[in-house]
Amino acid sequence: MSQHRPGSTSGPAGAVPALPDLPEATVARLPEYLRALHHCAETGYETVSSEGLAAAAGVNSAKLRKDLSHLGSYGTRGVGYDVALLIDQIEYVLGLTQRRAVALVGVGNLGHALAGYDGFASRGFHVVALFDADPATIGERIHGLQVRHIDELPAVAAETAIAIGVIATPAAAAQAVADQLVAAGVTSILNFAPCVLSVPPNVDVRKVDLAIELQILSFHEHRKSTLTALPGGRAAGTSGQEAVGS
Amino acid sequence: MSQHRPGSTSGPAGAVPALPDLPEATVARLPEYLRALHHCAETGYETVSSEGLAAAAGVNSAKLRKDLSHLGSYGTRGVGYDVALLIDQIEYVLGLTQRRAVALVGVGNLGHALAGYDGFASRGFHVVALFDADPATIGERIHGLQVRHIDELPAVAAETAIAIGVIATPAAAAQAVADQLVAAGVTSILNFAPCVLSVPPNVDVRKVDLAIELQILSFHEHRKSTLTALPGGRAAGTSGQEAVGS
């Protein structure tokens, strides 16, 4: 399957192809396309139009075509994209042709939820280790995995290549945990703690702050309420721009 | 407190000030500044330089100054920003001067974690109702709240103004839940289900897909591994572009 996956089975250094240097926003949309494509495949579609795929992924179709052109995928006029081929291409670029091992640090409420999150397993990830620092939690079994003390991280990392470390600790503990993950050789971190982590430049950090998402929605709620409270509320939608000043 | 919060205590329609029409990226960074400012306040600082605040929020200081200028805040040369005043301004813009009521639908693992998430209460939100459709879950108490059947949503929404609906159901149920939230008058939705929701244009949706965050990290892991595997790995960063073609 395909000129777009050169050498994906070749082993030794030097034979491995370089990946396209994609814009970060494109990288962030590829998983959405992938999810929509899997849905197409499950419902029996072999091809999909850029409009159909764009709608399913919640983006506009011009942006989708541009994103996929970065991967060398242009579809076929009048036919669209080959679903199976495009799934392969995106999974290759995202590095999902191999299952990635995830280590989760911090098994409070959120950590529990993450440890048992079905979406990880079905989408290319495998939680291989759980860590905490609370003696009351060490030894507990969650979804078949025993919680270990964070000090065992180096030993575990030496045995199992950990691709991604997930931090679900309180903010105060997060930097120390990040340092431990980095020291153990982990170069990708997903941080749920509400704080900014300092890491070396070769380490990628993604951050999910649930309260921040709510605060962004709060802005929109607040804005909508001030617009509807303006005299002649109906015009509010169009008068939004004028209302800026101050 | 300030020319920048005109009329925040005035009641009737028409007297309510309009909010600045901020760039979405600025709105997304304001919660980060707010978190950093609260940390400044807690540690006793009354003023903070743009560089100091930018570092604490993890952005560059030019961007921070531009963002805050949208709010009419320029700081004072040689002194910086007044911490308490800036907290007030950002909280006003984000609509956090009032506590916002959150209704959570879907109390599986993730829903449990969200229902008990400390970060919500401390940052302006109050979970007021929990809903599910599973008879086995209805009636269960989680953090003091009883889980109700989703069909009770209209009655609850009629009693309590729900500012934000959080969907933590499986993907297959999410659209129906979104429809029910919209029908009950909810105009802001935070969606944790891995799917795209269709909502009317006056409804704002933010989406958190945990697997997507991991897939984005996976791309970077994959990319780093191909770079280090290339002969004379250093040049790989610049050769990335060549590999695209096809």
mmCIF file of N, CA and C in Angstrom, chain A residues 4 13-14 16-21 24 27-28 31-32 35 56-57 70 92-96 100 109-110 113-114 120 123 125 163-164 187-190 192 194 196 202 204 206-207 209-224 226 229 231 241 243, chain B residues 13-14 16-21 24 27-28 31-32 35 56-57 92-96 100 109-110 113-114 120 123 125 163-164 187-190 192 194 196 202 204 206-224 226 229-231 243-244 246:
data_model
loop_
_atom_site.group_PDB
_atom_site.id
_atom_site.type_symbol
_atom_site.label_atom_id
_atom_site.label_comp_id
_atom_site.label_asym_id
_atom_site.label_seq_id
_atom_site.Cartn_x
_atom_site.Cartn_y
_atom_site.Cartn_z
ATOM 1 N N HIS A 4 3.231 6.501 -0.739
ATOM 2 C CA HIS A 4 3.300 7.544 0.282
ATOM 3 C C HIS A 4 3.873 7.034 1.598
ATOM 4 N N ALA A 13 18.952 2.475 10.681
ATOM 5 C CA ALA A 13 19.076 3.916 10.541
ATOM 6 C C ALA A 13 19.551 4.247 9.134
ATOM 7 N N GLY A 14 19.053 5.332 8.615
ATOM 8 C CA GLY A 14 19.471 5.725 7.278
ATOM 9 C C GLY A 14 18.410 5.364 6.264
ATOM 10 N N VAL A 16 15.227 5.023 7.131
ATOM 11 C CA VAL A 16 13.950 5.554 7.597
ATOM 12 C C VAL A 16 13.668 6.900 6.922
ATOM 13 N N PRO A 17 12.477 7.082 6.362
ATOM 14 C CA PRO A 17 12.181 8.331 5.672
ATOM 15 C C PRO A 17 11.914 9.460 6.658
ATOM 16 N N ALA A 18 12.210 10.656 6.239
ATOM 17 C CA ALA A 18 11.863 11.807 7.065
ATOM 18 C C ALA A 18 10.376 12.090 6.902
ATOM 19 N N LEU A 19 9.787 12.676 7.918
ATOM 20 C CA LEU A 19 8.368 13.028 7.843
ATOM 21 C C LEU A 19 8.221 14.446 7.339
ATOM 22 N N PRO A 20 7.108 14.732 6.670
ATOM 23 C CA PRO A 20 6.887 16.115 6.275
ATOM 24 C C PRO A 20 6.838 17.023 7.503
ATOM 25 N N ASP A 21 7.326 18.222 7.337
ATOM 26 C CA ASP A 21 7.337 19.187 8.439
ATOM 27 C C ASP A 21 6.022 19.958 8.399
ATOM 28 N N GLU A 24 1.665 23.097 12.624
ATOM 29 C CA GLU A 24 1.106 22.551 13.868
ATOM 30 C C GLU A 24 -0.424 22.445 13.794
ATOM 31 N N VAL A 27 -1.325 19.347 11.931
ATOM 32 C CA VAL A 27 -1.130 18.171 12.792
ATOM 33 C C VAL A 27 -2.318 18.006 13.732
ATOM 34 N N ALA A 28 -2.802 19.130 14.267
ATOM 35 C CA ALA A 28 -3.903 19.066 15.226
ATOM 36 C C ALA A 28 -5.209 18.627 14.567
ATOM 37 N N PRO A 31 -5.897 14.157 13.448
ATOM 38 C CA PRO A 31 -6.667 13.177 14.222
ATOM 39 C C PRO A 31 -8.173 13.281 13.984
ATOM 40 N N GLU A 32 -8.660 14.491 13.723
ATOM 41 C CA GLU A 32 -10.092 14.660 13.437
ATOM 42 C C GLU A 32 -10.447 13.978 12.124
ATOM 43 N N ARG A 35 -10.460 10.210 12.657
ATOM 44 C CA ARG A 35 -11.666 9.731 13.334
ATOM 45 C C ARG A 35 -12.831 9.663 12.348
ATOM 46 N N ALA A 56 -17.791 15.990 8.262
ATOM 47 C CA ALA A 56 -17.714 15.012 9.350
ATOM 48 C C ALA A 56 -16.651 15.396 10.374
ATOM 49 N N ALA A 57 -15.626 16.123 9.913
ATOM 50 C CA ALA A 57 -14.541 16.504 10.821
ATOM 51 C C ALA A 57 -14.755 17.896 11.401
ATOM 52 N N HIS A 70 -0.533 18.524 2.038
ATOM 53 C CA HIS A 70 0.773 18.435 2.717
ATOM 54 C C HIS A 70 1.247 16.980 2.791
ATOM 55 N N TYR A 92 0.217 6.668 9.367
ATOM 56 C CA TYR A 92 1.670 6.637 9.223
ATOM 57 C C TYR A 92 2.294 7.945 9.719
ATOM 58 N N VAL A 93 1.734 9.066 9.256
ATOM 59 C CA VAL A 93 2.292 10.373 9.637
ATOM 60 C C VAL A 93 2.200 10.585 11.147
ATOM 61 N N LEU A 94 1.068 10.172 11.738
ATOM 62 C CA LEU A 94 0.881 10.354 13.184
ATOM 63 C C LEU A 94 1.647 9.309 14.009
ATOM 64 N N GLY A 95 2.319 8.399 13.326
ATOM 65 C CA GLY A 95 3.076 7.401 14.080
ATOM 66 C C GLY A 95 2.186 6.404 14.784
ATOM 67 N N LEU A 96 1.000 6.154 14.207
ATOM 68 C CA LEU A 96 0.056 5.250 14.868
ATOM 69 C C LEU A 96 0.107 3.835 14.299
ATOM 70 N N ARG A 100 1.541 3.006 20.907
ATOM 71 C CA ARG A 100 2.442 3.804 21.728
ATOM 72 C C ARG A 100 2.128 3.577 23.210
ATOM 73 N N ASN A 109 -8.961 11.266 40.964
ATOM 74 C CA ASN A 109 -10.178 11.095 40.162
ATOM 75 C C ASN A 109 -9.894 11.123 38.671
ATOM 76 N N LEU A 110 -9.167 12.153 38.250
ATOM 77 C CA LEU A 110 -8.905 12.293 36.824
ATOM 78 C C LEU A 110 -8.032 11.145 36.322
ATOM 79 N N ALA A 113 -9.995 8.096 35.758
ATOM 80 C CA ALA A 113 -10.781 8.188 34.533
ATOM 81 C C ALA A 113 -9.899 7.954 33.318
ATOM 82 N N LEU A 114 -8.714 8.545 33.328
ATOM 83 C CA LEU A 114 -7.811 8.403 32.190
ATOM 84 C C LEU A 114 -7.333 6.963 32.050
ATOM 85 N N PHE A 120 -8.411 5.634 24.471
ATOM 86 C CA PHE A 120 -6.979 5.496 24.267
ATOM 87 C C PHE A 120 -6.657 4.206 23.516
ATOM 88 N N ARG A 123 -7.554 3.923 19.893
ATOM 89 C CA ARG A 123 -6.976 4.887 18.964
ATOM 90 C C ARG A 123 -5.459 4.917 19.009
ATOM 91 N N PHE A 125 -3.190 3.757 21.522
ATOM 92 C CA PHE A 125 -2.391 3.932 22.732
ATOM 93 C C PHE A 125 -2.672 2.829 23.735
ATOM 94 N N ALA A 163 6.430 6.047 25.423
ATOM 95 C CA ALA A 163 6.368 7.069 24.372
ATOM 96 C C ALA A 163 5.829 8.387 24.918
ATOM 97 N N ILE A 164 4.835 8.274 25.779
ATOM 98 C CA ILE A 164 4.160 9.481 26.268
ATOM 99 C C ILE A 164 3.914 9.365 27.765
ATOM 100 N N THR A 187 9.999 11.891 26.088
ATOM 101 C CA THR A 187 10.139 13.154 25.353
ATOM 102 C C THR A 187 8.794 13.730 24.889
ATOM 103 N N SER A 188 7.690 13.134 25.318
ATOM 104 C CA SER A 188 6.366 13.709 25.029
ATOM 105 C C SER A 188 5.523 13.635 26.292
ATOM 106 N N ILE A 189 4.946 14.766 26.657
ATOM 107 C CA ILE A 189 4.176 14.839 27.899
ATOM 108 C C ILE A 189 2.820 15.480 27.640
ATOM 109 N N LEU A 190 1.782 14.834 28.168
ATOM 110 C CA LEU A 190 0.444 15.426 28.157
ATOM 111 C C LEU A 190 0.146 15.860 29.589
ATOM 112 N N PHE A 192 -2.153 17.525 32.445
ATOM 113 C CA PHE A 192 -3.482 17.940 32.898
ATOM 114 C C PHE A 192 -3.401 18.853 34.119
ATOM 115 N N PRO A 194 -2.843 22.187 36.170
ATOM 116 C CA PRO A 194 -2.989 23.584 35.755
ATOM 117 C C PRO A 194 -1.747 24.405 36.049
ATOM 118 N N VAL A 196 2.369 25.665 34.060
ATOM 119 C CA VAL A 196 3.266 25.632 32.909
ATOM 120 C C VAL A 196 4.515 24.847 33.295
ATOM 121 N N ASN A 202 13.880 19.445 23.426
ATOM 122 C CA ASN A 202 13.529 18.243 22.659
ATOM 123 C C ASN A 202 12.265 17.557 23.194
ATOM 124 N N ASP A 204 8.262 17.564 23.902
ATOM 125 C CA ASP A 204 7.000 18.197 23.520
ATOM 126 C C ASP A 204 5.989 18.067 24.649
ATOM 127 N N ARG A 206 1.930 18.879 25.581
ATOM 128 C CA ARG A 206 0.580 19.349 25.282
ATOM 129 C C ARG A 206 -0.120 19.517 26.616
ATOM 130 N N LYS A 207 -0.984 20.511 26.692
ATOM 131 C CA LYS A 207 -1.612 20.813 27.957
ATOM 132 C C LYS A 207 -3.119 20.764 27.808
ATOM 133 N N ASP A 209 -6.245 21.897 30.125
ATOM 134 C CA ASP A 209 -6.695 22.492 31.387
ATOM 135 C C ASP A 209 -8.204 22.655 31.288
ATOM 136 N N LEU A 210 -8.895 21.781 32.022
ATOM 137 C CA LEU A 210 -10.350 21.716 31.881
ATOM 138 C C LEU A 210 -11.013 23.016 32.304
ATOM 139 N N ALA A 211 -10.492 23.648 33.359
ATOM 140 C CA ALA A 211 -11.101 24.898 33.812
ATOM 141 C C ALA A 211 -10.916 25.996 32.775
ATOM 142 N N ILE A 212 -9.797 25.962 32.063
ATOM 143 C CA ILE A 212 -9.573 26.971 31.025
ATOM 144 C C ILE A 212 -10.617 26.841 29.919
ATOM 145 N N GLU A 213 -10.958 25.611 29.559
ATOM 146 C CA GLU A 213 -12.002 25.426 28.542
ATOM 147 C C GLU A 213 -13.316 26.040 29.016
ATOM 148 N N LEU A 214 -13.631 25.845 30.285
ATOM 149 C CA LEU A 214 -14.867 26.442 30.814
ATOM 150 C C LEU A 214 -14.777 27.961 30.834
ATOM 151 N N GLN A 215 -13.594 28.492 31.135
ATOM 152 C CA GLN A 215 -13.459 29.953 31.197
ATOM 153 C C GLN A 215 -13.604 30.574 29.810
ATOM 154 N N ILE A 216 -13.144 29.852 28.797
ATOM 155 C CA ILE A 216 -13.318 30.350 27.428
ATOM 156 C C ILE A 216 -14.802 30.376 27.076
ATOM 157 N N LEU A 217 -15.513 29.316 27.456
ATOM 158 C CA LEU A 217 -16.964 29.306 27.227
ATOM 159 C C LEU A 217 -17.645 30.412 28.023
ATOM 160 N N SER A 218 -17.128 30.656 29.213
ATOM 161 C CA SER A 218 -17.711 31.693 30.059
ATOM 162 C C SER A 218 -17.635 33.052 29.368
ATOM 163 N N PHE A 219 -16.495 33.303 28.707
ATOM 164 C CA PHE A 219 -16.368 34.554 27.940
ATOM 165 C C PHE A 219 -17.504 34.672 26.932
ATOM 166 N N HIS A 220 -17.757 33.591 26.203
ATOM 167 C CA HIS A 220 -18.788 33.651 25.170
ATOM 168 C C HIS A 220 -20.184 33.815 25.781
ATOM 169 N N GLU A 221 -20.407 33.128 26.908
ATOM 170 C CA GLU A 221 -21.676 33.297 27.614
ATOM 171 C C GLU A 221 -21.869 34.754 28.039
ATOM 172 N N HIS A 222 -20.796 35.304 28.623
ATOM 173 C CA HIS A 222 -20.845 36.675 29.116
ATOM 174 C C HIS A 222 -21.126 37.620 27.956
ATOM 175 N N ARG A 223 -20.407 37.381 26.856
ATOM 176 C CA ARG A 223 -20.564 38.240 25.687
ATOM 177 C C ARG A 223 -21.994 38.152 25.125
ATOM 178 N N LYS A 224 -22.500 36.924 25.028
ATOM 179 C CA LYS A 224 -23.856 36.769 24.510
ATOM 180 C C LYS A 224 -24.852 37.474 25.411
ATOM 181 N N THR A 226 -24.384 40.091 27.342
ATOM 182 C CA THR A 226 -24.343 41.555 27.219
ATOM 183 C C THR A 226 -24.956 41.991 25.898
ATOM 184 N N ALA A 229 -28.667 41.896 26.172
ATOM 185 C CA ALA A 229 -29.151 42.899 27.114
ATOM 186 C C ALA A 229 -29.124 44.307 26.530
ATOM 187 N N PRO A 231 -30.083 47.447 24.178
ATOM 188 C CA PRO A 231 -31.390 47.862 23.651
ATOM 189 C C PRO A 231 -31.514 47.382 22.211
ATOM 190 N N GLN A 241 -19.486 44.100 16.369
ATOM 191 C CA GLN A 241 -18.262 44.801 16.025
ATOM 192 C C GLN A 241 -18.251 46.230 16.546
ATOM 193 N N ALA A 243 -19.658 47.365 19.026
ATOM 194 C CA ALA A 243 -19.713 47.454 20.475
ATOM 195 C C ALA A 243 -18.339 47.511 21.121
ATOM 196 N N ALA B 13 -31.325 46.478 31.308
ATOM 197 C CA ALA B 13 -30.891 46.374 29.925
ATOM 198 C C ALA B 13 -30.614 47.762 29.377
ATOM 199 N N GLY B 14 -29.610 47.864 28.535
ATOM 200 C CA GLY B 14 -29.295 49.160 27.968
ATOM 201 C C GLY B 14 -28.148 49.806 28.710
ATOM 202 N N VAL B 16 -25.969 47.944 30.362
ATOM 203 C CA VAL B 16 -24.905 46.940 30.416
ATOM 204 C C VAL B 16 -23.867 47.246 29.326
ATOM 205 N N PRO B 17 -22.584 47.258 29.688
ATOM 206 C CA PRO B 17 -21.572 47.603 28.701
ATOM 207 C C PRO B 17 -21.341 46.449 27.742
ATOM 208 N N ALA B 18 -20.961 46.774 26.517
ATOM 209 C CA ALA B 18 -20.589 45.719 25.582
ATOM 210 C C ALA B 18 -19.171 45.269 25.907
ATOM 211 N N LEU B 19 -18.870 44.050 25.557
ATOM 212 C CA LEU B 19 -17.521 43.523 25.787
ATOM 213 C C LEU B 19 -16.689 43.720 24.531
ATOM 214 N N PRO B 20 -15.377 43.873 24.698
ATOM 215 C CA PRO B 20 -14.535 43.949 23.514
ATOM 216 C C PRO B 20 -14.647 42.664 22.703
ATOM 217 N N ASP B 21 -14.554 42.794 21.409
ATOM 218 C CA ASP B 21 -14.645 41.640 20.521
ATOM 219 C C ASP B 21 -13.237 41.085 20.326
ATOM 220 N N GLU B 24 -10.061 35.149 19.143
ATOM 221 C CA GLU B 24 -10.277 33.884 19.861
ATOM 222 C C GLU B 24 -8.996 33.413 20.566
ATOM 223 N N VAL B 27 -8.654 35.280 23.772
ATOM 224 C CA VAL B 27 -9.593 34.741 24.764
ATOM 225 C C VAL B 27 -9.022 33.468 25.381
ATOM 226 N N ALA B 28 -8.406 32.632 24.541
ATOM 227 C CA ALA B 28 -7.874 31.358 25.029
ATOM 228 C C ALA B 28 -6.683 31.557 25.956
ATOM 229 N N PRO B 31 -7.307 33.015 30.331
ATOM 230 C CA PRO B 31 -7.333 32.164 31.532
ATOM 231 C C PRO B 31 -5.931 31.820 32.038
ATOM 232 N N GLU B 32 -4.964 31.701 31.119
ATOM 233 C CA GLU B 32 -3.583 31.424 31.531
ATOM 234 C C GLU B 32 -3.015 32.606 32.317
ATOM 235 N N ARG B 35 -4.600 32.657 35.766
ATOM 236 C CA ARG B 35 -4.022 31.676 36.672
ATOM 237 C C ARG B 35 -2.678 32.175 37.202
ATOM 238 N N ALA B 56 5.436 33.199 33.405
ATOM 239 C CA ALA B 56 4.588 32.368 34.261
ATOM 240 C C ALA B 56 3.433 31.763 33.479
ATOM 241 N N ALA B 57 3.018 32.449 32.414
ATOM 242 C CA ALA B 57 1.889 31.948 31.626
ATOM 243 C C ALA B 57 2.356 31.131 30.427
ATOM 244 N N TYR B 92 -13.610 40.119 34.809
ATOM 245 C CA TYR B 92 -14.800 40.780 34.266
ATOM 246 C C TYR B 92 -15.036 40.345 32.814
ATOM 247 N N VAL B 93 -13.970 40.401 32.012
ATOM 248 C CA VAL B 93 -14.111 40.060 30.589
ATOM 249 C C VAL B 93 -14.540 38.605 30.418
ATOM 250 N N LEU B 94 -13.980 37.716 31.243
ATOM 251 C CA LEU B 94 -14.316 36.298 31.138
ATOM 252 C C LEU B 94 -15.667 35.964 31.779
ATOM 253 N N GLY B 95 -16.301 36.979 32.362
ATOM 254 C CA GLY B 95 -17.601 36.714 32.971
ATOM 255 C C GLY B 95 -17.508 35.894 34.236
ATOM 256 N N LEU B 96 -16.373 36.036 34.953
ATOM 257 C CA LEU B 96 -16.162 35.222 36.146
ATOM 258 C C LEU B 96 -16.500 35.977 37.426
ATOM 259 N N ARG B 100 -20.613 30.548 37.566
ATOM 260 C CA ARG B 100 -21.408 29.991 36.471
ATOM 261 C C ARG B 100 -21.811 28.551 36.794
ATOM 262 N N ASN B 109 -16.629 7.056 34.058
ATOM 263 C CA ASN B 109 -15.349 7.379 34.698
ATOM 264 C C ASN B 109 -14.993 8.851 34.571
ATOM 265 N N LEU B 110 -15.053 9.332 33.327
ATOM 266 C CA LEU B 110 -14.665 10.725 33.108
ATOM 267 C C LEU B 110 -15.629 11.671 33.814
ATOM 268 N N ALA B 113 -14.870 11.946 37.401
ATOM 269 C CA ALA B 113 -13.690 12.778 37.638
ATOM 270 C C ALA B 113 -14.040 14.257 37.504
ATOM 271 N N LEU B 114 -14.830 14.578 36.490
ATOM 272 C CA LEU B 114 -15.193 15.976 36.266
ATOM 273 C C LEU B 114 -16.069 16.504 37.401
ATOM 274 N N PHE B 120 -12.650 23.270 39.071
ATOM 275 C CA PHE B 120 -13.836 24.001 38.626
ATOM 276 C C PHE B 120 -14.271 25.004 39.696
ATOM 277 N N ARG B 123 -12.199 28.043 40.327
ATOM 278 C CA ARG B 123 -11.971 28.966 39.217
ATOM 279 C C ARG B 123 -13.261 29.474 38.583
ATOM 280 N N PHE B 125 -16.581 28.149 38.740
ATOM 281 C CA PHE B 125 -17.664 27.298 38.260
ATOM 282 C C PHE B 125 -18.231 26.448 39.382
ATOM 283 N N ALA B 163 -25.392 27.707 32.809
ATOM 284 C CA ALA B 163 -24.565 28.496 31.894
ATOM 285 C C ALA B 163 -23.848 27.589 30.901
ATOM 286 N N ILE B 164 -23.387 26.462 31.398
ATOM 287 C CA ILE B 164 -22.567 25.582 30.564
ATOM 288 C C ILE B 164 -22.984 24.131 30.761
ATOM 289 N N THR B 187 -26.534 27.486 26.037
ATOM 290 C CA THR B 187 -25.905 28.022 24.822
ATOM 291 C C THR B 187 -24.381 27.881 24.833
ATOM 292 N N SER B 188 -23.831 27.163 25.821
ATOM 293 C CA SER B 188 -22.391 26.863 25.812
ATOM 294 C C SER B 188 -22.200 25.413 26.206
ATOM 295 N N ILE B 189 -21.444 24.695 25.403
ATOM 296 C CA ILE B 189 -21.260 23.261 25.631
ATOM 297 C C ILE B 189 -19.778 22.913 25.585
ATOM 298 N N LEU B 190 -19.346 22.156 26.584
ATOM 299 C CA LEU B 190 -17.999 21.592 26.568
ATOM 300 C C LEU B 190 -18.150 20.105 26.284
ATOM 301 N N PHE B 192 -16.724 16.390 25.645
ATOM 302 C CA PHE B 192 -15.633 15.427 25.790
ATOM 303 C C PHE B 192 -15.834 14.193 24.918
ATOM 304 N N PRO B 194 -15.908 12.002 21.614
ATOM 305 C CA PRO B 194 -15.113 12.122 20.394
ATOM 306 C C PRO B 194 -15.978 12.179 19.150
ATOM 307 N N VAL B 196 -18.203 15.308 16.371
ATOM 308 C CA VAL B 196 -18.516 16.697 16.061
ATOM 309 C C VAL B 196 -20.010 16.913 16.286
ATOM 310 N N ASN B 202 -26.003 30.193 17.571
ATOM 311 C CA ASN B 202 -25.837 30.951 18.825
ATOM 312 C C ASN B 202 -25.251 30.109 19.949
ATOM 313 N N ASP B 204 -22.133 28.019 21.530
ATOM 314 C CA ASP B 204 -20.691 27.818 21.449
ATOM 315 C C ASP B 204 -20.333 26.437 21.968
ATOM 316 N N ARG B 206 -16.968 23.968 22.817
ATOM 317 C CA ARG B 206 -15.542 23.692 22.929
ATOM 318 C C ARG B 206 -15.422 22.185 23.042
ATOM 319 N N LYS B 207 -14.366 21.658 22.469
ATOM 320 C CA LYS B 207 -14.224 20.219 22.431
ATOM 321 C C LYS B 207 -12.903 19.809 23.067
ATOM 322 N N VAL B 208 -12.951 18.812 23.915
ATOM 323 C CA VAL B 208 -11.721 18.248 24.455
ATOM 324 C C VAL B 208 -11.722 16.775 24.093
ATOM 325 N N ASP B 209 -10.780 16.369 23.256
ATOM 326 C CA ASP B 209 -10.679 14.962 22.886
ATOM 327 C C ASP B 209 -9.311 14.477 23.330
ATOM 328 N N LEU B 210 -9.320 13.677 24.385
ATOM 329 C CA LEU B 210 -8.057 13.301 25.021
ATOM 330 C C LEU B 210 -7.195 12.470 24.086
ATOM 331 N N ALA B 211 -7.819 11.604 23.296
ATOM 332 C CA ALA B 211 -7.031 10.775 22.384
ATOM 333 C C ALA B 211 -6.379 11.630 21.299
ATOM 334 N N ILE B 212 -7.060 12.703 20.902
ATOM 335 C CA ILE B 212 -6.470 13.587 19.890
ATOM 336 C C ILE B 212 -5.196 14.235 20.425
ATOM 337 N N GLU B 213 -5.219 14.619 21.691
ATOM 338 C CA GLU B 213 -4.007 15.199 22.280
ATOM 339 C C GLU B 213 -2.852 14.203 22.225
ATOM 340 N N LEU B 214 -3.162 12.947 22.529
ATOM 341 C CA LEU B 214 -2.117 11.918 22.466
ATOM 342 C C LEU B 214 -1.644 11.709 21.032
ATOM 343 N N GLN B 215 -2.566 11.772 20.075
ATOM 344 C CA GLN B 215 -2.172 11.554 18.678
ATOM 345 C C GLN B 215 -1.280 12.685 18.172
ATOM 346 N N ILE B 216 -1.530 13.893 18.651
ATOM 347 C CA ILE B 216 -0.661 15.010 18.268
ATOM 348 C C ILE B 216 0.741 14.783 18.840
ATOM 349 N N LEU B 217 0.798 14.338 20.079
ATOM 350 C CA LEU B 217 2.107 14.018 20.670
ATOM 351 C C LEU B 217 2.770 12.872 19.917
ATOM 352 N N SER B 218 1.956 11.927 19.482
ATOM 353 C CA SER B 218 2.494 10.782 18.754
ATOM 354 C C SER B 218 3.193 11.238 17.480
ATOM 355 N N PHE B 219 2.592 12.230 16.806
ATOM 356 C CA PHE B 219 3.243 12.785 15.612
ATOM 357 C C PHE B 219 4.644 13.283 15.954
ATOM 358 N N HIS B 220 4.750 14.017 17.047
ATOM 359 C CA HIS B 220 6.058 14.574 17.407
ATOM 360 C C HIS B 220 7.042 13.478 17.807
ATOM 361 N N GLU B 221 6.534 12.463 18.510
ATOM 362 C CA GLU B 221 7.386 11.312 18.857
ATOM 363 C C GLU B 221 7.905 10.639 17.591
ATOM 364 N N HIS B 222 6.958 10.418 16.656
ATOM 365 C CA HIS B 222 7.306 9.748 15.410
ATOM 366 C C HIS B 222 8.353 10.563 14.659
ATOM 367 N N ARG B 223 8.106 11.864 14.597
ATOM 368 C CA ARG B 223 9.003 12.753 13.880
ATOM 369 C C ARG B 223 10.398 12.758 14.523
ATOM 370 N N LYS B 224 10.425 12.846 15.852
ATOM 371 C CA LYS B 224 11.712 12.851 16.534
ATOM 372 C C LYS B 224 12.458 11.557 16.270
ATOM 373 N N THR B 226 12.249 9.546 13.660
ATOM 374 C CA THR B 226 12.787 9.459 12.301
ATOM 375 C C THR B 226 13.975 10.399 12.149
ATOM 376 N N ALA B 229 16.992 8.836 13.622
ATOM 377 C CA ALA B 229 17.408 7.637 12.897
ATOM 378 C C ALA B 229 18.091 7.956 11.574
ATOM 379 N N LEU B 230 17.977 9.216 11.120
ATOM 380 C CA LEU B 230 18.597 9.568 9.850
ATOM 381 C C LEU B 230 20.117 9.622 9.983
ATOM 382 N N PRO B 231 20.829 9.340 8.910
ATOM 383 C CA PRO B 231 22.285 9.468 8.984
ATOM 384 C C PRO B 231 22.619 10.932 9.230
ATOM 385 N N ALA B 243 10.911 15.564 1.767
ATOM 386 C CA ALA B 243 10.286 14.256 1.820
ATOM 387 C C ALA B 243 8.806 14.300 1.444
ATOM 388 N N VAL B 244 8.237 15.489 1.343
ATOM 389 C CA VAL B 244 6.801 15.587 1.114
ATOM 390 C C VAL B 244 6.410 15.042 -0.248
ATOM 391 N N SER B 246 5.743 13.679 -4.011
ATOM 392 C CA SER B 246 5.102 12.426 -4.455
ATOM 393 C C SER B 246 4.494 12.585 -5.826
#
